[in-house]
PDB file of C-alpha atoms and ligand atoms in Angstrom:
ATOM      1  CA  MET N 236       0.000   0.000   0.000  1.00  0.00           C
ATOM      2  CA  GLY N 237       1.660   3.211  -1.142  1.00  0.00           C
ATOM      3  CA  LEU N 238       0.943   6.755  -0.099  1.00  0.00           C
ATOM      4  CA  LEU N 239       0.974   9.704  -2.495  1.00  0.00           C
ATOM      5  CA  TYR N 240       0.852  13.234  -1.123  1.00  0.00           C
ATOM      6  CA  VAL N 241      -0.047  15.910  -3.651  1.00  0.00           C
ATOM      7  CA  VAL N 242       1.533  18.961  -2.092  1.00  0.00           C
ATOM      8  CA  GLY N 243       1.114  22.668  -2.836  1.00  0.00           C
ATOM      9  CA  LEU N 244       4.426  24.328  -1.993  1.00  0.00           C
ATOM     10  CA  GLY N 245       3.169  27.912  -1.829  1.00  0.00           C
ATOM     11  CA  PRO N 246       4.738  30.687  -3.879  1.00  0.00           C
ATOM     12  CA  GLY N 247       8.450  30.004  -3.508  1.00  0.00           C
ATOM     13  CA  LYS N 248      10.473  30.094  -0.358  1.00  0.00           C
ATOM     14  CA  ILE N 249      10.317  27.336   2.252  1.00  0.00           C
ATOM     15  CA  GLU N 250       8.755  29.901   4.634  1.00  0.00           C
ATOM     16  CA  GLY N 251       5.735  30.130   2.334  1.00  0.00           C
ATOM     17  CA  MET N 252       4.944  26.445   2.775  1.00  0.00           C
ATOM     18  CA  THR N 253       2.378  25.301   5.304  1.00  0.00           C
ATOM     19  CA  LEU N 254       3.520  23.227   8.262  1.00  0.00           C
ATOM     20  CA  GLU N 255       1.376  20.397   6.928  1.00  0.00           C
ATOM     21  CA  ALA N 256       3.185  20.545   3.552  1.00  0.00           C
ATOM     22  CA  LYS N 257       6.534  20.421   5.331  1.00  0.00           C
ATOM     23  CA  GLN N 258       5.436  17.452   7.432  1.00  0.00           C
ATOM     24  CA  ALA N 259       4.297  15.626   4.275  1.00  0.00           C
ATOM     25  CA  LEU N 260       7.677  16.243   2.612  1.00  0.00           C
ATOM     26  CA  ASP N 261       9.522  15.155   5.766  1.00  0.00           C
ATOM     27  CA  ALA N 262       7.589  11.874   5.650  1.00  0.00           C
ATOM     28  CA  THR N 263       8.323  11.026   1.988  1.00  0.00           C
ATOM     29  CA  SER N 264      11.277   9.247   0.455  1.00  0.00           C
ATOM     30  CA  VAL N 265      10.526  10.261  -3.159  1.00  0.00           C
ATOM     31  CA  ILE N 266       9.723  13.774  -4.428  1.00  0.00           C
ATOM     32  CA  CYS N 267       8.268  14.147  -7.891  1.00  0.00           C
ATOM     33  CA  GLY N 268       7.596  17.362  -9.819  1.00  0.00           C
ATOM     34  CA  TYR N 269       8.413  19.870 -12.505  1.00  0.00           C
ATOM     35  CA  THR N 270      12.167  20.482 -12.611  1.00  0.00           C
ATOM     36  CA  VAL N 271      12.002  24.138 -11.510  1.00  0.00           C
ATOM     37  CA  TYR N 272       9.955  23.492  -8.350  1.00  0.00           C
ATOM     38  CA  VAL N 273      11.934  20.442  -7.378  1.00  0.00           C
ATOM     39  CA  ASP N 274      15.148  22.457  -7.582  1.00  0.00           C
ATOM     40  CA  LEU N 275      13.747  24.750  -4.881  1.00  0.00           C
ATOM     41  CA  LEU N 276      13.569  21.724  -2.559  1.00  0.00           C
ATOM     42  CA  ARG N 277      16.905  20.016  -3.181  1.00  0.00           C
ATOM     43  CA  GLU N 278      18.752  22.303  -0.782  1.00  0.00           C
ATOM     44  CA  THR N 279      16.364  21.582   2.090  1.00  0.00           C
ATOM     45  CA  TYR N 280      15.986  17.891   1.287  1.00  0.00           C
ATOM     46  CA  PRO N 281      19.273  16.697  -0.244  1.00  0.00           C
ATOM     47  CA  ASP N 282      18.695  13.057   0.717  1.00  0.00           C
ATOM     48  CA  LYS N 283      15.406  12.387  -1.034  1.00  0.00           C
ATOM     49  CA  GLU N 284      15.073  10.542  -4.300  1.00  0.00           C
ATOM     50  CA  TYR N 285      13.903  12.963  -7.031  1.00  0.00           C
ATOM     51  CA  LEU N 286      11.792  12.175 -10.093  1.00  0.00           C
ATOM     52  CA  THR N 287      11.395  15.109 -12.453  1.00  0.00           C
ATOM     53  CA  THR N 288       9.992  15.881 -15.874  1.00  0.00           C
ATOM     54  CA  PRO N 289      10.078  19.167 -17.780  1.00  0.00           C
ATOM     55  CA  MET N 290       7.002  21.331 -18.401  1.00  0.00           C
ATOM     56  CA  ARG N 291       4.264  19.905 -20.637  1.00  0.00           C
ATOM     57  CA  ARG N 292       5.010  16.318 -19.542  1.00  0.00           C
ATOM     58  CA  GLU N 293       2.350  16.335 -16.841  1.00  0.00           C
ATOM     59  CA  VAL N 294       0.728  12.978 -17.599  1.00  0.00           C
ATOM     60  CA  GLU N 295       4.098  11.240 -17.572  1.00  0.00           C
ATOM     61  CA  ARG N 296       5.000  12.979 -14.304  1.00  0.00           C
ATOM     62  CA  CYS N 297       1.780  11.858 -12.599  1.00  0.00           C
ATOM     63  CA  HIS N 298       2.229   8.265 -13.811  1.00  0.00           C
ATOM     64  CA  MET N 299       5.770   8.321 -12.419  1.00  0.00           C
ATOM     65  CA  ALA N 300       4.506   9.441  -9.015  1.00  0.00           C
ATOM     66  CA  LEU N 301       1.666   6.887  -8.961  1.00  0.00           C
ATOM     67  CA  GLU N 302       4.044   4.075 -10.058  1.00  0.00           C
ATOM     68  CA  ALA N 303       6.521   4.959  -7.306  1.00  0.00           C
ATOM     69  CA  ALA N 304       3.736   4.963  -4.697  1.00  0.00           C
ATOM     70  CA  ALA N 305       2.304   1.702  -6.078  1.00  0.00           C
ATOM     71  CA  SER N 306       5.683   0.066  -5.525  1.00  0.00           C
ATOM     72  CA  GLY N 307       5.323   0.851  -1.819  1.00  0.00           C
ATOM     73  CA  ALA N 308       7.139   4.172  -1.391  1.00  0.00           C
ATOM     74  CA  THR N 309       5.761   7.262   0.303  1.00  0.00           C
ATOM     75  CA  VAL N 310       5.836   9.859  -2.475  1.00  0.00           C
ATOM     76  CA  ALA N 311       5.169  13.600  -2.719  1.00  0.00           C
ATOM     77  CA  MET N 312       4.044  15.082  -6.025  1.00  0.00           C
ATOM     78  CA  VAL N 313       4.802  18.796  -5.614  1.00  0.00           C
ATOM     79  CA  CYS N 314       3.273  21.813  -7.344  1.00  0.00           C
ATOM     80  CA  SER N 315       3.846  25.535  -6.860  1.00  0.00           C
ATOM     81  CA  GLY N 316       1.106  27.420  -5.045  1.00  0.00           C
ATOM     82  CA  ASP N 317      -1.824  25.085  -4.562  1.00  0.00           C
ATOM     83  CA  ALA N 318      -1.973  21.707  -6.286  1.00  0.00           C
ATOM     84  CA  GLY N 319      -5.677  22.101  -7.020  1.00  0.00           C
ATOM     85  CA  ILE N 320      -5.334  25.426  -8.873  1.00  0.00           C
ATOM     86  CA  TYR N 321      -3.783  24.872 -12.320  1.00  0.00           C
ATOM     87  CA  GLY N 322      -1.877  22.065 -10.589  1.00  0.00           C
ATOM     88  CA  MET N 323      -1.653  18.292 -10.614  1.00  0.00           C
ATOM     89  CA  SER N 324      -4.167  17.040  -8.044  1.00  0.00           C
ATOM     90  CA  GLY N 325      -7.024  16.700 -10.550  1.00  0.00           C
ATOM     91  CA  LEU N 326      -4.891  14.757 -13.022  1.00  0.00           C
ATOM     92  CA  ILE N 327      -3.591  12.499 -10.249  1.00  0.00           C
ATOM     93  CA  TYR N 328      -7.180  11.563  -9.355  1.00  0.00           C
ATOM     94  CA  GLU N 329      -8.065  11.111 -13.038  1.00  0.00           C
ATOM     95  CA  LEU N 330      -5.176   8.672 -13.535  1.00  0.00           C
ATOM     96  CA  SER N 331      -5.530   6.957 -10.165  1.00  0.00           C
ATOM     97  CA  ALA N 332      -8.170   4.441 -11.288  1.00  0.00           C
ATOM     98  CA  ASP N 333      -5.288   2.224 -12.460  1.00  0.00           C
ATOM     99  CA  TYR N 334      -3.637   2.396  -9.031  1.00  0.00           C
ATOM    100  CA  PRO N 335      -6.338   1.398  -6.518  1.00  0.00           C
ATOM    101  CA  GLU N 336      -3.710   0.411  -3.958  1.00  0.00           C
ATOM    102  CA  VAL N 337      -2.335   3.968  -3.721  1.00  0.00           C
ATOM    103  CA  GLU N 338      -3.783   6.243  -1.053  1.00  0.00           C
ATOM    104  CA  ILE N 339      -3.896   9.888  -2.178  1.00  0.00           C
ATOM    105  CA  VAL N 340      -3.695  12.802   0.257  1.00  0.00           C
ATOM    106  CA  VAL N 341      -3.899  16.385  -1.063  1.00  0.00           C
ATOM    107  CA  VAL N 342      -2.101  19.020   1.012  1.00  0.00           C
ATOM    108  CA  PRO N 343      -3.200  22.604   0.248  1.00  0.00           C
ATOM    109  CA  GLY N 344      -0.791  25.449  -0.488  1.00  0.00           C
ATOM    110  CA  ILE N 345      -1.005  29.221  -0.810  1.00  0.00           C
ATOM    111  CA  THR N 346      -1.932  29.996  -4.401  1.00  0.00           C
ATOM    112  CA  ALA N 347      -0.398  32.945  -6.276  1.00  0.00           C
ATOM    113  CA  ALA N 348      -3.665  34.941  -6.141  1.00  0.00           C
ATOM    114  CA  ILE N 349      -3.465  34.902  -2.357  1.00  0.00           C
ATOM    115  CA  SER N 350       0.265  35.432  -1.883  1.00  0.00           C
ATOM    116  CA  GLY N 351       0.293  38.117  -4.597  1.00  0.00           C
ATOM    117  CA  ALA N 352      -2.746  39.850  -3.100  1.00  0.00           C
ATOM    118  CA  ALA N 353      -0.874  40.161   0.186  1.00  0.00           C
ATOM    119  CA  VAL N 354       2.023  41.894  -1.605  1.00  0.00           C
ATOM    120  CA  LEU N 355      -0.279  44.433  -3.272  1.00  0.00           C
ATOM    121  CA  GLY N 356      -2.499  45.062  -0.225  1.00  0.00           C
ATOM    122  CA  ALA N 357      -6.042  43.707  -0.265  1.00  0.00           C
ATOM    123  CA  PRO N 358      -7.181  43.613  -3.909  1.00  0.00           C
ATOM    124  CA  LEU N 359      -9.545  40.609  -3.701  1.00  0.00           C
ATOM    125  CA  MET N 360     -11.281  41.028  -0.315  1.00  0.00           C
ATOM    126  CA  ASN N 361     -14.809  40.160  -1.409  1.00  0.00           C
ATOM    127  CA  ASP N 362     -16.050  37.874  -4.203  1.00  0.00           C
ATOM    128  CA  PHE N 363     -13.381  37.531  -6.887  1.00  0.00           C
ATOM    129  CA  CYS N 364     -12.420  35.569 -10.016  1.00  0.00           C
ATOM    130  CA  VAL N 365      -9.302  33.680 -10.969  1.00  0.00           C
ATOM    131  CA  ILE N 366      -8.773  33.307 -14.714  1.00  0.00           C
ATOM    132  CA  SER N 367      -5.825  31.792 -16.565  1.00  0.00           C
ATOM    133  CA  LEU N 368      -4.974  33.363 -19.924  1.00  0.00           C
ATOM    134  CA  SER N 369      -3.251  30.190 -21.104  1.00  0.00           C
ATOM    135  CA  ASP N 370      -5.120  28.598 -23.988  1.00  0.00           C
ATOM    136  CA  LEU N 371      -3.085  25.369 -23.859  1.00  0.00           C
ATOM    137  CA  MET N 372      -5.911  23.561 -22.039  1.00  0.00           C
ATOM    138  CA  THR N 373      -8.850  25.982 -22.408  1.00  0.00           C
ATOM    139  CA  PRO N 374      -9.965  27.344 -25.809  1.00  0.00           C
ATOM    140  CA  TRP N 375      -9.506  31.110 -26.129  1.00  0.00           C
ATOM    141  CA  ASP N 376     -13.205  31.762 -26.781  1.00  0.00           C
ATOM    142  CA  VAL N 377     -14.039  30.133 -23.409  1.00  0.00           C
ATOM    143  CA  ILE N 378     -11.445  32.350 -21.712  1.00  0.00           C
ATOM    144  CA  GLU N 379     -13.038  35.406 -23.361  1.00  0.00           C
ATOM    145  CA  GLN N 380     -16.475  34.317 -22.149  1.00  0.00           C
ATOM    146  CA  ARG N 381     -15.165  34.057 -18.589  1.00  0.00           C
ATOM    147  CA  LEU N 382     -13.550  37.504 -18.823  1.00  0.00           C
ATOM    148  CA  HIS N 383     -16.912  38.918 -19.914  1.00  0.00           C
ATOM    149  CA  GLY N 384     -18.516  37.161 -16.936  1.00  0.00           C
ATOM    150  CA  ALA N 385     -15.963  38.684 -14.565  1.00  0.00           C
ATOM    151  CA  GLY N 386     -16.516  42.109 -16.114  1.00  0.00           C
ATOM    152  CA  ALA N 387     -20.319  41.881 -15.959  1.00  0.00           C
ATOM    153  CA  GLY N 388     -20.192  40.642 -12.347  1.00  0.00           C
ATOM    154  CA  ASP N 389     -17.840  43.463 -11.280  1.00  0.00           C
ATOM    155  CA  PHE N 390     -15.427  40.880  -9.834  1.00  0.00           C
ATOM    156  CA  PRO N 391     -11.834  41.814  -9.062  1.00  0.00           C
ATOM    157  CA  VAL N 392      -9.791  39.398 -11.188  1.00  0.00           C
ATOM    158  CA  ALA N 393      -6.502  37.598 -10.612  1.00  0.00           C
ATOM    159  CA  LEU N 394      -5.003  36.585 -13.962  1.00  0.00           C
ATOM    160  CA  TYR N 395      -2.650  33.601 -14.053  1.00  0.00           C
ATOM    161  CA  ASN N 396      -0.405  32.817 -17.057  1.00  0.00           C
ATOM    162  CA  PRO N 397      -0.880  36.398 -18.272  1.00  0.00           C
ATOM    163  CA  MET N 398       1.687  36.300 -21.069  1.00  0.00           C
ATOM    164  CA  SER N 399       4.327  34.072 -22.610  1.00  0.00           C
ATOM    165  CA  HIS N 400       6.575  34.230 -25.662  1.00  0.00           C
ATOM    166  CA  LYS N 401       3.820  32.623 -27.721  1.00  0.00           C
ATOM    167  CA  ARG N 402       0.963  34.579 -26.140  1.00  0.00           C
ATOM    168  CA  VAL N 403       2.149  38.162 -26.259  1.00  0.00           C
ATOM    169  CA  ASP N 404      -1.272  39.701 -26.906  1.00  0.00           C
ATOM    170  CA  HIS N 405      -3.427  37.797 -24.399  1.00  0.00           C
ATOM    171  CA  LEU N 406      -3.111  40.373 -21.628  1.00  0.00           C
ATOM    172  CA  ALA N 407      -4.040  43.245 -23.985  1.00  0.00           C
ATOM    173  CA  LYS N 408      -7.041  41.286 -25.276  1.00  0.00           C
ATOM    174  CA  ALA N 409      -8.161  40.506 -21.707  1.00  0.00           C
ATOM    175  CA  CYS N 410      -7.860  44.186 -20.738  1.00  0.00           C
ATOM    176  CA  ASP N 411      -9.844  45.210 -23.837  1.00  0.00           C
ATOM    177  CA  ILE N 412     -12.705  42.984 -22.677  1.00  0.00           C
ATOM    178  CA  LEU N 413     -12.623  44.328 -19.110  1.00  0.00           C
ATOM    179  CA  LEU N 414     -12.447  47.902 -20.464  1.00  0.00           C
ATOM    180  CA  GLN N 415     -15.952  47.303 -21.822  1.00  0.00           C
ATOM    181  CA  TYR N 416     -17.130  47.103 -18.193  1.00  0.00           C
ATOM    182  CA  ARG N 417     -14.573  49.139 -16.213  1.00  0.00           C
ATOM    183  CA  SER N 418     -13.027  52.580 -16.236  1.00  0.00           C
ATOM    184  CA  PRO N 419      -9.594  52.943 -17.895  1.00  0.00           C
ATOM    185  CA  ASP N 420      -8.541  54.311 -14.472  1.00  0.00           C
ATOM    186  CA  ALA N 421      -9.498  51.101 -12.619  1.00  0.00           C
ATOM    187  CA  VAL N 422      -6.719  50.248 -10.175  1.00  0.00           C
ATOM    188  CA  CYS N 423      -4.650  47.254 -11.270  1.00  0.00           C
ATOM    189  CA  GLY N 424      -1.392  45.654 -10.213  1.00  0.00           C
ATOM    190  CA  TRP N 425       1.043  42.894 -10.963  1.00  0.00           C
ATOM    191  CA  VAL N 426       3.420  40.855  -8.804  1.00  0.00           C
ATOM    192  CA  LYS N 427       6.345  38.936 -10.215  1.00  0.00           C
ATOM    193  CA  ASN N 428       8.299  36.114  -8.530  1.00  0.00           C
ATOM    194  CA  ILE N 429       6.124  36.202  -5.420  1.00  0.00           C
ATOM    195  CA  GLY N 430       7.987  34.917  -2.377  1.00  0.00           C
ATOM    196  CA  ARG N 431      11.235  34.532  -4.342  1.00  0.00           C
ATOM    197  CA  ASP N 432      14.433  36.555  -4.401  1.00  0.00           C
ATOM    198  CA  GLN N 433      13.536  38.635  -7.441  1.00  0.00           C
ATOM    199  CA  GLN N 434      10.061  39.629  -6.201  1.00  0.00           C
ATOM    200  CA  ALA N 435       8.793  42.829  -7.829  1.00  0.00           C
ATOM    201  CA  SER N 436       5.403  44.518  -8.025  1.00  0.00           C
ATOM    202  CA  ALA N 437       3.668  47.612  -9.405  1.00  0.00           C
ATOM    203  CA  LEU N 438       0.311  49.372  -9.378  1.00  0.00           C
ATOM    204  CA  LEU N 439      -1.037  50.796 -12.614  1.00  0.00           C
ATOM    205  CA  THR N 440      -4.317  51.707 -14.289  1.00  0.00           C
ATOM    206  CA  LEU N 441      -6.274  49.325 -16.485  1.00  0.00           C
ATOM    207  CA  ALA N 442      -5.387  51.478 -19.510  1.00  0.00           C
ATOM    208  CA  GLU N 443      -1.680  51.210 -18.619  1.00  0.00           C
ATOM    209  CA  LEU N 444      -1.947  47.493 -17.949  1.00  0.00           C
ATOM    210  CA  ARG N 445      -3.360  47.008 -21.435  1.00  0.00           C
ATOM    211  CA  ASP N 446      -0.009  48.051 -22.898  1.00  0.00           C
ATOM    212  CA  ALA N 447       2.236  46.587 -20.189  1.00  0.00           C
ATOM    213  CA  THR N 448       4.661  43.724 -20.723  1.00  0.00           C
ATOM    214  CA  VAL N 449       4.671  41.025 -18.071  1.00  0.00           C
ATOM    215  CA  ASP N 450       5.836  37.412 -18.136  1.00  0.00           C
ATOM    216  CA  MET N 451       4.761  33.950 -17.077  1.00  0.00           C
ATOM    217  CA  PHE N 452       6.224  34.386 -13.575  1.00  0.00           C
ATOM    218  CA  THR N 453       3.743  37.187 -12.927  1.00  0.00           C
ATOM    219  CA  THR N 454       0.224  37.272 -11.515  1.00  0.00           C
ATOM    220  CA  VAL N 455      -1.907  40.237 -12.592  1.00  0.00           C
ATOM    221  CA  PHE N 456      -4.690  41.827 -10.552  1.00  0.00           C
ATOM    222  CA  ILE N 457      -7.510  43.897 -12.043  1.00  0.00           C
ATOM    223  CA  GLY N 458      -9.549  45.877  -9.553  1.00  0.00           C
ATOM    224  CA  ASN N 459     -13.312  46.395  -9.680  1.00  0.00           C
ATOM    225  CA  SER N 460     -15.474  49.475  -9.098  1.00  0.00           C
ATOM    226  CA  GLN N 461     -14.674  49.329  -5.350  1.00  0.00           C
ATOM    227  CA  THR N 462     -10.872  49.073  -5.688  1.00  0.00           C
ATOM    228  CA  ARG N 463      -8.742  52.051  -4.685  1.00  0.00           C
ATOM    229  CA  ASP N 464      -5.096  52.986  -4.432  1.00  0.00           C
ATOM    230  CA  LEU N 465      -4.555  53.558  -0.692  1.00  0.00           C
ATOM    231  CA  ARG N 466      -1.026  54.529   0.361  1.00  0.00           C
ATOM    232  CA  GLY N 467       0.348  52.887  -2.772  1.00  0.00           C
ATOM    233  CA  HIS N 468      -1.578  49.689  -2.118  1.00  0.00           C
ATOM    234  CA  MET N 469      -4.415  48.108  -4.055  1.00  0.00           C
ATOM    235  CA  VAL N 470      -7.420  47.820  -1.773  1.00  0.00           C
ATOM    236  CA  THR N 471     -10.916  46.608  -2.630  1.00  0.00           C
ATOM    237  CA  GLY N 472     -13.535  47.899  -0.230  1.00  0.00           C
ATOM    238  CA  ARG N 473     -15.828  45.395   1.378  1.00  0.00           C
ATOM    239  CA  GLY N 474     -18.439  47.950   2.343  1.00  0.00           C
ATOM    240  CA  TYR N 475     -17.443  48.679   5.943  1.00  0.00           C
ATOM    241  CA  CYS N 476     -16.212  52.100   5.061  1.00  0.00           C
ATOM    242  CA  PRO N 477     -18.178  54.111   2.446  1.00  0.00           C
ATOM    243  CA  LYS N 478     -16.039  56.102  -0.020  1.00  0.00           C
TER     244      LYS N 478
HETATM  245  N1  LIG Z 276      -0.549  26.063  -8.896  1.00  0.00           N
HETATM  246  C1  LIG Z 276      -0.054  27.427  -9.023  1.00  0.00           C
HETATM  247  C2  LIG Z 276      -0.402  28.044 -10.375  1.00  0.00           C
HETATM  248  C3  LIG Z 276       0.323  27.426 -11.557  1.00  0.00           C
HETATM  249  S1  LIG Z 276      -0.105  28.223 -13.083  1.00  0.00           S
HETATM  250  C4  LIG Z 276      -0.621  28.278  -7.874  1.00  0.00           C
HETATM  251  O1  LIG Z 276      -1.565  27.831  -7.195  1.00  0.00           O
HETATM  252  O2  LIG Z 276      -0.114  29.383  -7.636  1.00  0.00           O
HETATM  253  C5  LIG Z 276       1.314  29.255 -13.307  1.00  0.00           C
HETATM  254  C6  LIG Z 276       0.967  30.719 -13.095  1.00  0.00           C
HETATM  255  O3  LIG Z 276       0.788  30.948 -11.702  1.00  0.00           O
HETATM  256  C7  LIG Z 276       2.054  31.696 -13.510  1.00  0.00           C
HETATM  257  O4  LIG Z 276       1.968  32.006 -14.893  1.00  0.00           O
HETATM  258  C8  LIG Z 276       1.743  32.900 -12.645  1.00  0.00           C
HETATM  259  O5  LIG Z 276       0.683  33.652 -13.185  1.00  0.00           O
HETATM  260  C9  LIG Z 276       1.244  32.239 -11.360  1.00  0.00           C
HETATM  261  N2  LIG Z 276       2.332  32.074 -10.363  1.00  0.00           N
HETATM  262  C10 LIG Z 276       2.677  30.912  -9.770  1.00  0.00           C
HETATM  263  N3  LIG Z 276       3.686  31.118  -8.883  1.00  0.00           N
HETATM  264  C11 LIG Z 276       3.984  32.447  -8.933  1.00  0.00           C
HETATM  265  C12 LIG Z 276       4.930  33.282  -8.241  1.00  0.00           C
HETATM  266  N4  LIG Z 276       5.785  32.789  -7.338  1.00  0.00           N
HETATM  267  N5  LIG Z 276       4.944  34.601  -8.549  1.00  0.00           N
HETATM  268  C13 LIG Z 276       4.087  35.117  -9.449  1.00  0.00           C
HETATM  269  N6  LIG Z 276       3.168  34.377 -10.116  1.00  0.00           N
HETATM  270  C14 LIG Z 276       3.114  33.060  -9.868  1.00  0.00           C
END
């Protein structure tokens, strides 16, 4: 009987991990994950066995983890942030039918929307949306529909995968949709490399964000009608304190 933990590591540094995630890693002999995240762990856990695959080899990576657990090891499949948000826990369950002997335990982590929000101030605060601009798994017209939904519902939005070398215009297109519902002066922000050495962030207007260049290590925040710039921080009112 093997045990497979699916562990969200939080945004970056060991300090951003939950105690439960750390305890799960302490208990495993094999750590499996995307090369970049696993490299963050090697220093802290030099004696573990590591199984890695590069990006876009997710199915192979999950099979590797399930195989290792099926052979009796205690294994951790690690993901950045939370494993259930654009992570591997869903795929692990989808593939697990072939491994009935493996027990699966999901350990939550702090997702980029939450760790990034803390850097900017309090941009989410009330109801909010999380939307990925990557069309690798989701067709672009579905993403556009969801952006319209977020705009119509006046939700503050956290955008994951905002831009990559192949998707240079996705952020501008997303802003154009939200500009149909929001003022060009709506308060927005981005945070790059949250919880890592090169962390950087900025506040800007929706009109400025439309023409900004960010990268795939960045999470973007678009404020709603209740979001203000307070002392250089992005704060969405919850209604306690009328404007
Ligand atoms: N499971 C992860 C998300 C993976 S999708 C989580 O819960 O956070 C990858 C996207 O997440 C990136 O393109 C970026 O938008 C965001 N992201 C993940 N880690 C980040 C970090 N440390 N700093 C900034 N953005 C991050």
